Short mmCIF file of C-alpha atoms in Angstrom, two decimals:
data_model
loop_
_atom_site.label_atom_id
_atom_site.label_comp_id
_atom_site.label_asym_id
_atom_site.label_seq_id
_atom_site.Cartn_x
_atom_site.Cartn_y
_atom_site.Cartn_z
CA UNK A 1 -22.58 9.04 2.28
CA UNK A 2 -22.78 6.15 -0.47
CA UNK A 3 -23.74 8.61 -2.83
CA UNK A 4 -20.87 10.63 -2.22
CA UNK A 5 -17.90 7.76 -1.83
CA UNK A 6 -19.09 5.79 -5.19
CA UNK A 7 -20.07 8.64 -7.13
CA UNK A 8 -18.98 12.76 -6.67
CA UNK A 9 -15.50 11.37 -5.36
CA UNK A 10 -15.15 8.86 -8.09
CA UNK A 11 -16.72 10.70 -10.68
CA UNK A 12 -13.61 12.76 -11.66
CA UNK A 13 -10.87 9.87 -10.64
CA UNK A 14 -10.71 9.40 -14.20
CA UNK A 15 -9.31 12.79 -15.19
CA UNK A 16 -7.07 13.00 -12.09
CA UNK A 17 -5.19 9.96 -13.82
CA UNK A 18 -3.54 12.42 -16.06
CA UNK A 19 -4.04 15.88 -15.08
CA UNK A 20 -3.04 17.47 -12.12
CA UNK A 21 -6.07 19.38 -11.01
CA UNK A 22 -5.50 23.30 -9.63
CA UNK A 23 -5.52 23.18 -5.64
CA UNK A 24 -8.30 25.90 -5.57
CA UNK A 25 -10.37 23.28 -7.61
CA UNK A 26 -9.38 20.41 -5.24
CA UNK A 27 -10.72 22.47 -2.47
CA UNK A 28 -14.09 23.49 -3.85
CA UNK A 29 -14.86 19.63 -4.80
CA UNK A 30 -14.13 18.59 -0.87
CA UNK A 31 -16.67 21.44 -0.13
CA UNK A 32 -19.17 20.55 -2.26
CA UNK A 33 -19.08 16.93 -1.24
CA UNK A 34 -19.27 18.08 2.77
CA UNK A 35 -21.97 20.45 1.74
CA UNK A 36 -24.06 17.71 0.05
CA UNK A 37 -23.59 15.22 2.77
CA UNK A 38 -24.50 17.25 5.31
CA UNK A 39 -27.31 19.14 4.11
CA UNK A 40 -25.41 22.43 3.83
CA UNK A 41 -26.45 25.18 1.41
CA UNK A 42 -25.12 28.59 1.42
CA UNK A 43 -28.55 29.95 3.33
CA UNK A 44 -28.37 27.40 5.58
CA UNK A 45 -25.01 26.22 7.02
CA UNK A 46 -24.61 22.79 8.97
CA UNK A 47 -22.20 21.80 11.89
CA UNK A 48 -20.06 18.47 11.86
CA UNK A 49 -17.68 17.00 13.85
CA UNK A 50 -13.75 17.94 13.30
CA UNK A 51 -12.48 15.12 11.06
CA UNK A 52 -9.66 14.64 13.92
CA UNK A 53 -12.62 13.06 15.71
CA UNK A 54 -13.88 10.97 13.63
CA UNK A 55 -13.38 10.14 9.69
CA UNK A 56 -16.48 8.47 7.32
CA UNK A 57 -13.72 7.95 4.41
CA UNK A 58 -14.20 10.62 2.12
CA UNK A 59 -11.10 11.28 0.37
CA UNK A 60 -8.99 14.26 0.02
CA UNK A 61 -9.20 15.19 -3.52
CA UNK A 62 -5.71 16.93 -3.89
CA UNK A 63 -4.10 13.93 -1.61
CA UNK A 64 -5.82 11.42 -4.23
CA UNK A 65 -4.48 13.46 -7.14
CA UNK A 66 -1.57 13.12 -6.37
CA UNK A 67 -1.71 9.39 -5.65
CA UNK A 68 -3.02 8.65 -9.18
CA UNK A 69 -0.41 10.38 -10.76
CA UNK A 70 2.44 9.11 -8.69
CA UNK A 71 1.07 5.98 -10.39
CA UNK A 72 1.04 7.42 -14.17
CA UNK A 73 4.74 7.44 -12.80
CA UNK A 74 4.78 4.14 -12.26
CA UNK A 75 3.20 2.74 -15.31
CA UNK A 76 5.87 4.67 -17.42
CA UNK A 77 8.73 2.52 -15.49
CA UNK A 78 6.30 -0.78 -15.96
CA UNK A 79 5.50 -0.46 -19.11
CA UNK A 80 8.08 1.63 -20.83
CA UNK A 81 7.91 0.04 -24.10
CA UNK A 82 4.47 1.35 -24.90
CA UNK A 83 3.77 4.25 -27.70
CA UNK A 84 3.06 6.89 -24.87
CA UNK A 85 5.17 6.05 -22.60
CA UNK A 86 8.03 5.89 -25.13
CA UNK A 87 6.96 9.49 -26.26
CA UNK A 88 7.22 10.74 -23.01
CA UNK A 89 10.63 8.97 -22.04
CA UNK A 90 11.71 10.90 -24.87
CA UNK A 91 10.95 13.63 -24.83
CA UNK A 92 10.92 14.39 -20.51
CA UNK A 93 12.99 11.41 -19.43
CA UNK A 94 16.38 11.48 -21.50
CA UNK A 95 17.86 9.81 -18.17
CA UNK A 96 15.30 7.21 -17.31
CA UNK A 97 12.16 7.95 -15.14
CA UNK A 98 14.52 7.47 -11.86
CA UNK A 99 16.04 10.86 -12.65
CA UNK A 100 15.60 13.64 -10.03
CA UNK A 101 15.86 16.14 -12.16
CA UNK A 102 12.99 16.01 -14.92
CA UNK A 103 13.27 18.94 -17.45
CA UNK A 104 11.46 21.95 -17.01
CA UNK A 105 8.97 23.11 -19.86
CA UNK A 106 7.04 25.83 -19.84
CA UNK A 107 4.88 24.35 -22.44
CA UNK A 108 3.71 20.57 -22.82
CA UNK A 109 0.75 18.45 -22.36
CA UNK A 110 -1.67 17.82 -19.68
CA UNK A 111 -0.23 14.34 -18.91
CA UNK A 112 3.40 15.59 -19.04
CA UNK A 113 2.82 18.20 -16.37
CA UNK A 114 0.16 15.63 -14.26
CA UNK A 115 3.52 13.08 -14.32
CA UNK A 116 5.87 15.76 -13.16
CA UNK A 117 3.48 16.63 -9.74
CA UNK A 118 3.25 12.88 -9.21
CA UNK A 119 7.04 12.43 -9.21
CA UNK A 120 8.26 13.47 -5.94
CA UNK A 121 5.48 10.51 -4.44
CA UNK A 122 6.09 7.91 -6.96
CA UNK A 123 10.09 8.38 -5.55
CA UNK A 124 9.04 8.57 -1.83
CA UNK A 125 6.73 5.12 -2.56
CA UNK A 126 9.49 3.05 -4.07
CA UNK A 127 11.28 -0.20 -2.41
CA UNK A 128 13.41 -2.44 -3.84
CA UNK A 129 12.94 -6.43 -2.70
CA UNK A 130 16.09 -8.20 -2.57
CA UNK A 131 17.08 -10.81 -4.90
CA UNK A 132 20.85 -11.23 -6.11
CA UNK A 133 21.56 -7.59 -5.12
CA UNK A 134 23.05 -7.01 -8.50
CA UNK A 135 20.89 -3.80 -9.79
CA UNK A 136 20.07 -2.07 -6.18
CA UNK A 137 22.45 0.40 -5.32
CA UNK A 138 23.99 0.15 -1.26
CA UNK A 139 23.61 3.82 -0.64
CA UNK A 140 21.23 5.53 -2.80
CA UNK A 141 18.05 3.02 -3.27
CA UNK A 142 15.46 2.20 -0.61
CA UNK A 143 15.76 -1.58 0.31
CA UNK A 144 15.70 -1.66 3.94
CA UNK A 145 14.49 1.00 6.54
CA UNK A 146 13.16 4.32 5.89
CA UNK A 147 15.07 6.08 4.10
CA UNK A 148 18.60 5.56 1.49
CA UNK A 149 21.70 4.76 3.62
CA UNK A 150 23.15 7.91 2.15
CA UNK A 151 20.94 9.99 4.05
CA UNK A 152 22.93 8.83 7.34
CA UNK A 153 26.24 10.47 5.97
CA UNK A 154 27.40 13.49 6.14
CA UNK A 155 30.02 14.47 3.59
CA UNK A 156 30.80 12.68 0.44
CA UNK A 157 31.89 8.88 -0.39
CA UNK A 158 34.89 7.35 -2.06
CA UNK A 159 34.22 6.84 -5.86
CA UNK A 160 34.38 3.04 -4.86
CA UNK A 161 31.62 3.19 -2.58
CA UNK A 162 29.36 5.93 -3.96
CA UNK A 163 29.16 3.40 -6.63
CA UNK A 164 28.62 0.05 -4.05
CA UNK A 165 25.90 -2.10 -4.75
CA UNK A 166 24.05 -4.83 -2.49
CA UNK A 167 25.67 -7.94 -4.71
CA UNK A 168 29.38 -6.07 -3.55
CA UNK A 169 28.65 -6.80 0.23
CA UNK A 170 27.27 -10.47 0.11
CA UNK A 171 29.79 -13.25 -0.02
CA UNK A 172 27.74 -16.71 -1.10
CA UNK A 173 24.14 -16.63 0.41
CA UNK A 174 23.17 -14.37 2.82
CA UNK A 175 26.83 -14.47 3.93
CA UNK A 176 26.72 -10.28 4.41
CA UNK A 177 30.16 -8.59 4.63
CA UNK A 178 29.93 -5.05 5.92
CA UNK A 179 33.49 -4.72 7.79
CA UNK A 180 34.73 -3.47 3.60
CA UNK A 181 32.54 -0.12 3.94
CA UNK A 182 34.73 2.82 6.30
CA UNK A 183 31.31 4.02 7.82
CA UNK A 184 29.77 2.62 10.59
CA UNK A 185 26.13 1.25 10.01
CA UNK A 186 23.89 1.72 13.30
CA UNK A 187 23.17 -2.15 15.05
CA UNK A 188 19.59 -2.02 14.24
CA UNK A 189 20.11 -1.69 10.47
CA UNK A 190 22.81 -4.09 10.12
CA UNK A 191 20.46 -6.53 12.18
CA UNK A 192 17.82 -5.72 9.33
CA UNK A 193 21.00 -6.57 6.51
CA UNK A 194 21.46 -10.25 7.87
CA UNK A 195 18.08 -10.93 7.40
CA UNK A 196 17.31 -10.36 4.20
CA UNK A 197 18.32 -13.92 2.04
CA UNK A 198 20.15 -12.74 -0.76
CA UNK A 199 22.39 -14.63 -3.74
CA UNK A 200 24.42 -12.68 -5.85
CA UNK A 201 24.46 -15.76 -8.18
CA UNK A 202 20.60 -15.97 -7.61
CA UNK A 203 19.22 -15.96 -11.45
CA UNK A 204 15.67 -13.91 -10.14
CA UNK A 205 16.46 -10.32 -10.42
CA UNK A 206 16.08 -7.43 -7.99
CA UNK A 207 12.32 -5.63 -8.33
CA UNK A 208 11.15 -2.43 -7.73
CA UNK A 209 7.66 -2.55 -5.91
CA UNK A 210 5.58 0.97 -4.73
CA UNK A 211 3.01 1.18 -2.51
CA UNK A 212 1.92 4.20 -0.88
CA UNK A 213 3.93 6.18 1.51
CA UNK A 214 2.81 5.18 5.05
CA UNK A 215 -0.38 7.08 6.33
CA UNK A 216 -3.29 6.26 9.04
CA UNK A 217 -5.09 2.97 8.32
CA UNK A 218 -7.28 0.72 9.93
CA UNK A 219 -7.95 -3.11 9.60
CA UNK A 220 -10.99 -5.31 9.86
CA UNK A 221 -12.29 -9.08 9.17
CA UNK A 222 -15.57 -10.93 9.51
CA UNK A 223 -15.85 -14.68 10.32
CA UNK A 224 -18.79 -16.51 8.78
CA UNK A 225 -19.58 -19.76 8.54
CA UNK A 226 -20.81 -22.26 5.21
CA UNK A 227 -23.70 -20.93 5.46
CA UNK A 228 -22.51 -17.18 5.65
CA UNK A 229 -24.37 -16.48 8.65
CA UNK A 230 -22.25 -14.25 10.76
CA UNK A 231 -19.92 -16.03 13.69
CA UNK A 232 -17.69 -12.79 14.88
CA UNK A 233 -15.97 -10.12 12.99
CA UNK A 234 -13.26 -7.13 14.42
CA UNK A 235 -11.95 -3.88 13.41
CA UNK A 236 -8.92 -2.30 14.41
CA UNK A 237 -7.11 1.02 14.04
CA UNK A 238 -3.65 0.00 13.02
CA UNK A 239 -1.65 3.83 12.88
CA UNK A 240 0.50 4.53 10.51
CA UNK A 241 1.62 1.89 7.85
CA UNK A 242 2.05 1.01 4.55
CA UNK A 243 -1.46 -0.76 3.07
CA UNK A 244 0.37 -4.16 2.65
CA UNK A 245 1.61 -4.35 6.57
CA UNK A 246 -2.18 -3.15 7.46
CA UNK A 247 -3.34 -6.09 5.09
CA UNK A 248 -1.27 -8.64 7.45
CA UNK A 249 -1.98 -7.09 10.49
CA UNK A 250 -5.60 -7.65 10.11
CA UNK A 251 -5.17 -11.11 8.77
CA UNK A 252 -3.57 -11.94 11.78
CA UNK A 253 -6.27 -10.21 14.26
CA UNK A 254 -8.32 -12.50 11.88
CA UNK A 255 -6.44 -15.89 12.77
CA UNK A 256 -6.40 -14.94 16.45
CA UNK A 257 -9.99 -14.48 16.24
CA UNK A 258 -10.55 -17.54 14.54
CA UNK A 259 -8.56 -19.66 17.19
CA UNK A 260 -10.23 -17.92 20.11
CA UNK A 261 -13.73 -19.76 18.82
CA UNK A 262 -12.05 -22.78 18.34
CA UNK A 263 -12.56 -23.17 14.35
CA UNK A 264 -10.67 -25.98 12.99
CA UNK A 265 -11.19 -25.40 9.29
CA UNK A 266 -10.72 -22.10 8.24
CA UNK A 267 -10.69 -20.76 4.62
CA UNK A 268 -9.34 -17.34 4.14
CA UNK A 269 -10.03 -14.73 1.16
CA UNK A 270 -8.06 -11.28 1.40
CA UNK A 271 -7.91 -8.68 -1.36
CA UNK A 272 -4.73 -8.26 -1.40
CA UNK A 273 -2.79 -10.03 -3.28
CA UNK A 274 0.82 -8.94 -2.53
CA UNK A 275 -0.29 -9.98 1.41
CA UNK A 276 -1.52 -13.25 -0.22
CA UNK A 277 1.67 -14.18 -2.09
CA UNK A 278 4.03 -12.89 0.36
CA UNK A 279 2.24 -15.12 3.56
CA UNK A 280 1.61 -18.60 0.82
CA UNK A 281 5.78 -18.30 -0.74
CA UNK A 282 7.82 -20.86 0.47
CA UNK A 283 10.53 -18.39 0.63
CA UNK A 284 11.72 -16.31 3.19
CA UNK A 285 9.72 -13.24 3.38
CA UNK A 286 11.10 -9.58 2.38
CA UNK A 287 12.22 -7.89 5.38
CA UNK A 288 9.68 -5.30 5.54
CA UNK A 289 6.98 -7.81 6.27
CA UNK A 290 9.34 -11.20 7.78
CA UNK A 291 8.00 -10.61 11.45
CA UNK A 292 4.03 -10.47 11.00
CA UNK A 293 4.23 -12.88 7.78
CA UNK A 294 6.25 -15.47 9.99
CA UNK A 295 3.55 -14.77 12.86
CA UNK A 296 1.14 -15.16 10.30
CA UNK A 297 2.01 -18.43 8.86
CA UNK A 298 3.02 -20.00 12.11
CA UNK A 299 -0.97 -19.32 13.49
CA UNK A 300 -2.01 -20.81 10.43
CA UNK A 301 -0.72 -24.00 11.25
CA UNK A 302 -2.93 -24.30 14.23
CA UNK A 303 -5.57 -25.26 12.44
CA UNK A 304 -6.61 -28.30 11.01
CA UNK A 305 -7.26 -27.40 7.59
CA UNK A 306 -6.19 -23.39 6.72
CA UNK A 307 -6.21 -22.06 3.05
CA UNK A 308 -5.23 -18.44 1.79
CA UNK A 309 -6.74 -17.16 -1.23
CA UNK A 310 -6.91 -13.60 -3.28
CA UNK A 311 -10.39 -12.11 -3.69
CA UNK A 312 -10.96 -8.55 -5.45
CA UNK A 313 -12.63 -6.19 -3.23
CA UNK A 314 -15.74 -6.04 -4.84
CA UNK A 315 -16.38 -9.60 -3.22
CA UNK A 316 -15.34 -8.55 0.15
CA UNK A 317 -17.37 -5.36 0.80
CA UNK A 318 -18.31 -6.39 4.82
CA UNK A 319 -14.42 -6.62 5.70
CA UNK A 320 -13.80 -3.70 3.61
CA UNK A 321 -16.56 -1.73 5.29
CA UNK A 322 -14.71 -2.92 8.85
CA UNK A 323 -12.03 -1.80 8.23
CA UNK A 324 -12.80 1.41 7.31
CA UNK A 325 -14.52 2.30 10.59
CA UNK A 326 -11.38 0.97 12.05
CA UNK A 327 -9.28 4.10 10.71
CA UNK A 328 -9.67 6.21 13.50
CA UNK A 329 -11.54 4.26 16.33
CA UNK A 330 -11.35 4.37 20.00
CA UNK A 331 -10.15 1.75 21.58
CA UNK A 332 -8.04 0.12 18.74
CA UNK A 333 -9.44 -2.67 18.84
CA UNK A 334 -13.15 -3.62 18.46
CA UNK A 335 -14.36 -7.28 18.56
CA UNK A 336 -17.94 -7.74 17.13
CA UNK A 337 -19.97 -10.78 18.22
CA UNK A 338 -23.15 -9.62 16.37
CA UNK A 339 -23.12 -7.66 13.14
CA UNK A 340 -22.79 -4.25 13.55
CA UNK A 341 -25.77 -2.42 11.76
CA UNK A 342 -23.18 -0.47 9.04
CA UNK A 343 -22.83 -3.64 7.80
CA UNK A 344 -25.93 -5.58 7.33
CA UNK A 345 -26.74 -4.42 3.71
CA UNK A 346 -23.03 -5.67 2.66
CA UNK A 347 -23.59 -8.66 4.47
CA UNK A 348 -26.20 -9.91 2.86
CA UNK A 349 -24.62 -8.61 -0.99
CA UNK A 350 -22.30 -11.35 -0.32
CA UNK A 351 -24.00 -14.17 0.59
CA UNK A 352 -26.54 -13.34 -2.51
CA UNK A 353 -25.69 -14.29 -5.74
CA UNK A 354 -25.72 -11.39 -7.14
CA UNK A 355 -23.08 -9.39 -8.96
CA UNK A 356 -21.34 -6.69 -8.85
CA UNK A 357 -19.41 -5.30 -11.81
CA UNK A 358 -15.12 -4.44 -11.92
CA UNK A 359 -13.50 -2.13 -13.87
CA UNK A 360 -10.45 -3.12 -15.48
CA UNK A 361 -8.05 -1.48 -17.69
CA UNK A 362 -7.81 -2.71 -21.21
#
């Protein structure tokens, strides 16, 4: 199973950065990976369990396709001074990468036609976090809920507010005027507005942030002590979520965990770093996340002494191997007061000192 999740799945991540591979293609790889892990041949055919039942984390290969080039999409928008990304702007993107309606050509490259099957994702993936409101449209952009306002209205808008943004409804901070827009905005959303801190004056600008559209996940965490030696660890399977909220759902199963054996120093190292910057800010937190990072930071003063840190995954394999058997457990949640045995070999990795190598891009 190693074999197969560091190697035949990886092996071709490179070239589904920029080409969108053929679904026939996509299907035969998934066999061939089931087929080696199981011991199947075409003489000899073996019998597994339905994935519904339980998952070991191999990846789809046309579902991870089309992640990787939702985010060729979203280098173009990060990075759109660049030599290729200014080629491609344009020549595909006359009106910006935002545009719904990319041009059609028959002919063009592999990474033009890779960037065009990644585009309807990249969209569905995009928030906006609130700052002064000035550049996030009221109806058409994603910054709180599910889905665009516009979405909720049938029929079309006055040319006043078709063209609304956030900064038009805020009067001084946070102050949120809705009684100017004709259509009614259901409770629960407007309850979401008023929490959001916004300044239209506010000099930090509005970002775009994308993360993955919402899927099954699970979380996980191990306690150790100075020492490393193992002192409880949990996994969890969360539903479906965005990667971020998983993050700080786990980190506080973590904290719970931590309080329930009475630690009074803790020191905690998570791999995500959005998780980690949005729990450590002294401002308020975006309103996707403001209930579990409020949760979160108020357990964290229970302790004595409680630090937050970022760690790259390579240096947190054990939690990382938790939380993958969390994905699709039964019951949800799992506390472990010995090591479990999947993760003995990981365990000891990181209290060694020994190394383990990261690819980054140049």
């Amino acid at each position: 199973m190693i074999l197969v999740q560091s190697v035949t799945s990886v092996i071709l991540a490179y070239y589904m950065q920029n080409v969108a591979l053929p679904i026939r293609v996509c299907s035969s790889l998934d066999k061939l990976n089931r087929d080696f892990l199981w011991g199947s041949t075409d003489e000899r055919k073996k019998m597994h369990m339905r994935m519904s039942f339980y998952s070991l984390g191999l990846y789809s290969t046309k579902a991870r396709n089309l992640v990787l080039l939702a985010k060729l999409n979203w280098r173009v928008m990060e990075d759109p001074n660049s030599l290729w990304a200014n080629t491609l702007i344009a020549k595909y993107y006359p009106n910006g990468i935002m545009d719904e309606r990319l041009r059609s050509h028959r002919s063009g490259f592999s990474n033009w036609k890779g960037l065009k099957k990644g585009h309807e994702v990249f969209r569905k993936g995009l928030r906006w976090v609130v700052n002064n409101g000035q550049e996030i449209s009221f109806w058409h952009d994603l910054w709180v809920g599910d889905s665009p306002f516009r979405s909720l209205v049938h029929g079309p808008l006055s040319v006043w507010e078709d063209s609304l943004r956030v900064c038009d409804v805020v009067e001084g901070v946070s102050m949120w005027n809705l009684s100017t827009l004709s259509l009614a905005i259901p409770t629960c959303t407007r309850e979401s507005i008023k929490a959001i801190s916004v300044c239209p004056n506010r000099p930090l600008a509005d970002k775009r942030f994308w993360d993955s559209v919402g899927g099954l996940v699970g979380g996980g965490g191990v306690i150790r002590n100075h020492l490393g030696d193992w002192v409880g660890g949990f996994s969890r399977a969360i539903g479906v979520t965005t990667s971020v909220q998983a993050e700080l759902r786990a980190l506080k199963d973590g904290l719970n965990l931590a309080i329930d054996f009475g630690i009074l120093n803790l020191e905690i190292e998570m791999d995500s770093l959005v998780a980690v910057e949005c729990v450590n800010s002294i401002s308020t937190p975006n309103v996707f996340f403001s209930t579990i990072v409020t949760d979160c930071r108020s357990l964290m003063e229970r302790f004595e002494k409680c630090s937050l840190k970022h760690i790259f995954r390579e240096a947190n394999g054990c939690a990382d191997l938790l939380t993958k058997a969390g994905y699709n457990q039964n019951p949800d949640f799992i506390s472990f007061p010995n090591a479990p045995a999947y993760v003995l070999e990981a365990l000891a990795f990181d209290v060694s000192n020994a190394t383990r190598f990261r690819l980054i891009s140049s």
